[in-house]
């Protein structure tokens, strides 16, 4: 199984809502990532978890809260988002997080904030 | 944040044509260079990870070369097919870390 599964595929939420994005992989990878991609721009790194510990937070606003309950799961909790947070959110994983390891991506959650 | 440039931004070729595009990146503190293919409505898919100057990798009709001293990589597609239509992204990892800085990509359209 070389898949990274993200749910939901699409999400529409209001600015007062609380929602969560989920990501799952069963490849035994110990590094997991959240990327944000706005239209016509490259993916931008948000968070990196290494061995279930948050190792990189790229100055992301606190309305985004990541969680890694175990080595297979990665969540992104969303609260009080702004319309400019509308984007494609991609999850990825790699074996241990070394720079020469391929990333395996999910197909993303398309988020619209109204 | 690394400065990563890809050219051209977009490319239209006829089926059967061969094509190539470029990724430029800072040559100092080089760790690795990743290439990904991203088809519409699908997940980005890793093509190559290249680490050595002069490295050349091949996967079917797609190949890539790497020049770390001058800071560029070329991706070649031989005999383009409609299924090659995608955005091709390159990404060098940041200095001393595993975070990738993606270029804006080259969008390839292969016309049947």
Short mmCIF file of N, CA and C in Angstrom, two decimals, chain B residues 27-71:
data_model
loop_
_atom_site.label_atom_id
_atom_site.label_comp_id
_atom_site.label_asym_id
_atom_site.label_seq_id
_atom_site.Cartn_x
_atom_site.Cartn_y
_atom_site.Cartn_z
N UNK B 27 23.22 27.05 -5.81
CA UNK B 27 24.20 25.95 -5.86
C UNK B 27 24.91 25.73 -4.52
N UNK B 28 24.80 26.69 -3.61
CA UNK B 28 25.49 26.53 -2.32
C UNK B 28 24.64 25.65 -1.40
N UNK B 29 25.30 24.90 -0.50
CA UNK B 29 24.60 24.06 0.49
C UNK B 29 23.59 23.13 -0.16
N UNK B 30 24.00 22.46 -1.21
CA UNK B 30 23.08 21.56 -1.93
C UNK B 30 22.92 20.26 -1.15
N UNK B 31 21.67 19.78 -1.09
CA UNK B 31 21.40 18.51 -0.42
C UNK B 31 20.80 17.49 -1.39
N UNK B 32 19.79 17.89 -2.10
CA UNK B 32 19.13 16.98 -3.05
C UNK B 32 18.20 17.81 -3.92
N UNK B 33 17.79 17.24 -5.03
CA UNK B 33 16.85 17.90 -5.93
C UNK B 33 15.76 16.90 -6.29
N UNK B 34 14.51 17.29 -6.00
CA UNK B 34 13.37 16.41 -6.27
C UNK B 34 12.62 16.88 -7.52
N UNK B 35 12.11 15.94 -8.30
CA UNK B 35 11.18 16.22 -9.39
C UNK B 35 9.86 15.48 -9.11
N UNK B 36 8.74 16.21 -9.28
CA UNK B 36 7.42 15.62 -9.10
C UNK B 36 6.56 15.91 -10.32
N UNK B 37 5.68 14.99 -10.63
CA UNK B 37 4.68 15.18 -11.69
C UNK B 37 3.32 15.29 -11.01
N UNK B 38 2.54 16.30 -11.41
CA UNK B 38 1.24 16.54 -10.79
C UNK B 38 0.19 16.65 -11.88
N UNK B 39 -0.60 15.57 -12.04
CA UNK B 39 -1.70 15.58 -12.99
C UNK B 39 -2.93 16.18 -12.31
N UNK B 40 -3.74 16.84 -13.09
CA UNK B 40 -4.95 17.48 -12.57
C UNK B 40 -5.81 16.46 -11.83
N UNK B 41 -6.29 16.85 -10.67
CA UNK B 41 -7.19 16.03 -9.83
C UNK B 41 -6.52 14.78 -9.26
N UNK B 42 -5.20 14.73 -9.33
CA UNK B 42 -4.48 13.59 -8.74
C UNK B 42 -3.46 14.10 -7.73
N UNK B 43 -2.76 13.14 -7.09
CA UNK B 43 -1.71 13.50 -6.13
C UNK B 43 -0.42 13.79 -6.87
N UNK B 44 0.40 14.72 -6.36
CA UNK B 44 1.76 14.84 -6.90
C UNK B 44 2.49 13.52 -6.74
N UNK B 45 3.24 13.14 -7.78
CA UNK B 45 3.93 11.85 -7.78
C UNK B 45 5.43 12.08 -7.96
N UNK B 46 6.23 11.48 -7.09
CA UNK B 46 7.67 11.65 -7.19
C UNK B 46 8.20 10.95 -8.44
N UNK B 47 9.02 11.69 -9.20
CA UNK B 47 9.70 11.10 -10.36
C UNK B 47 11.13 10.70 -9.97
N UNK B 48 11.89 11.68 -9.48
CA UNK B 48 13.29 11.44 -9.17
C UNK B 48 13.71 12.23 -7.93
N UNK B 49 14.68 11.66 -7.21
CA UNK B 49 15.43 12.42 -6.22
C UNK B 49 16.89 12.29 -6.61
N UNK B 50 17.54 13.42 -6.83
CA UNK B 50 18.92 13.41 -7.33
C UNK B 50 19.82 14.09 -6.31
N UNK B 51 20.98 13.49 -6.08
CA UNK B 51 21.85 14.00 -5.03
C UNK B 51 23.26 14.32 -5.50
N UNK B 52 23.72 13.69 -6.59
CA UNK B 52 25.13 13.83 -6.98
C UNK B 52 25.28 14.70 -8.22
N UNK B 53 26.29 15.55 -8.23
CA UNK B 53 26.59 16.34 -9.42
C UNK B 53 26.85 15.41 -10.59
N UNK B 54 26.24 15.70 -11.74
CA UNK B 54 26.41 14.87 -12.92
C UNK B 54 25.47 13.68 -12.97
N UNK B 55 24.65 13.54 -11.92
CA UNK B 55 23.70 12.43 -11.85
C UNK B 55 22.74 12.49 -13.04
N UNK B 56 22.38 11.32 -13.55
CA UNK B 56 21.37 11.23 -14.59
C UNK B 56 20.45 10.07 -14.21
N UNK B 57 19.14 10.37 -14.18
CA UNK B 57 18.17 9.32 -13.83
C UNK B 57 17.16 9.17 -14.95
N UNK B 58 16.62 7.96 -15.07
CA UNK B 58 15.68 7.67 -16.15
C UNK B 58 14.54 6.82 -15.63
N UNK B 59 13.33 7.17 -16.13
CA UNK B 59 12.14 6.39 -15.79
C UNK B 59 11.29 6.35 -17.05
N UNK B 60 11.39 5.25 -17.79
CA UNK B 60 10.66 5.14 -19.06
C UNK B 60 11.18 6.17 -20.05
N UNK B 61 10.27 7.03 -20.52
CA UNK B 61 10.64 8.06 -21.52
C UNK B 61 11.10 9.36 -20.86
N UNK B 62 11.12 9.39 -19.54
CA UNK B 62 11.49 10.61 -18.83
C UNK B 62 12.87 10.44 -18.21
N UNK B 63 13.70 11.45 -18.38
CA UNK B 63 15.03 11.43 -17.76
C UNK B 63 15.34 12.80 -17.20
N UNK B 64 16.31 12.83 -16.29
CA UNK B 64 16.70 14.09 -15.67
C UNK B 64 18.20 14.10 -15.45
N UNK B 65 18.77 15.30 -15.54
CA UNK B 65 20.20 15.48 -15.26
C UNK B 65 20.35 16.55 -14.19
N UNK B 66 21.50 16.55 -13.55
CA UNK B 66 21.73 17.45 -12.42
C UNK B 66 23.13 18.06 -12.50
N UNK B 67 23.19 19.39 -12.35
CA UNK B 67 24.46 20.10 -12.24
C UNK B 67 24.40 20.93 -10.96
N UNK B 68 25.05 20.41 -9.91
CA UNK B 68 24.97 21.09 -8.62
C UNK B 68 25.92 22.28 -8.55
N UNK B 69 26.97 22.28 -9.37
CA UNK B 69 27.95 23.38 -9.30
C UNK B 69 27.37 24.66 -9.87
N UNK B 70 26.56 24.53 -10.92
CA UNK B 70 25.96 25.73 -11.51
C UNK B 70 24.49 25.87 -11.11
N UNK B 71 23.95 24.90 -10.41
CA UNK B 71 22.61 25.02 -9.84
C UNK B 71 21.48 24.88 -10.84
#
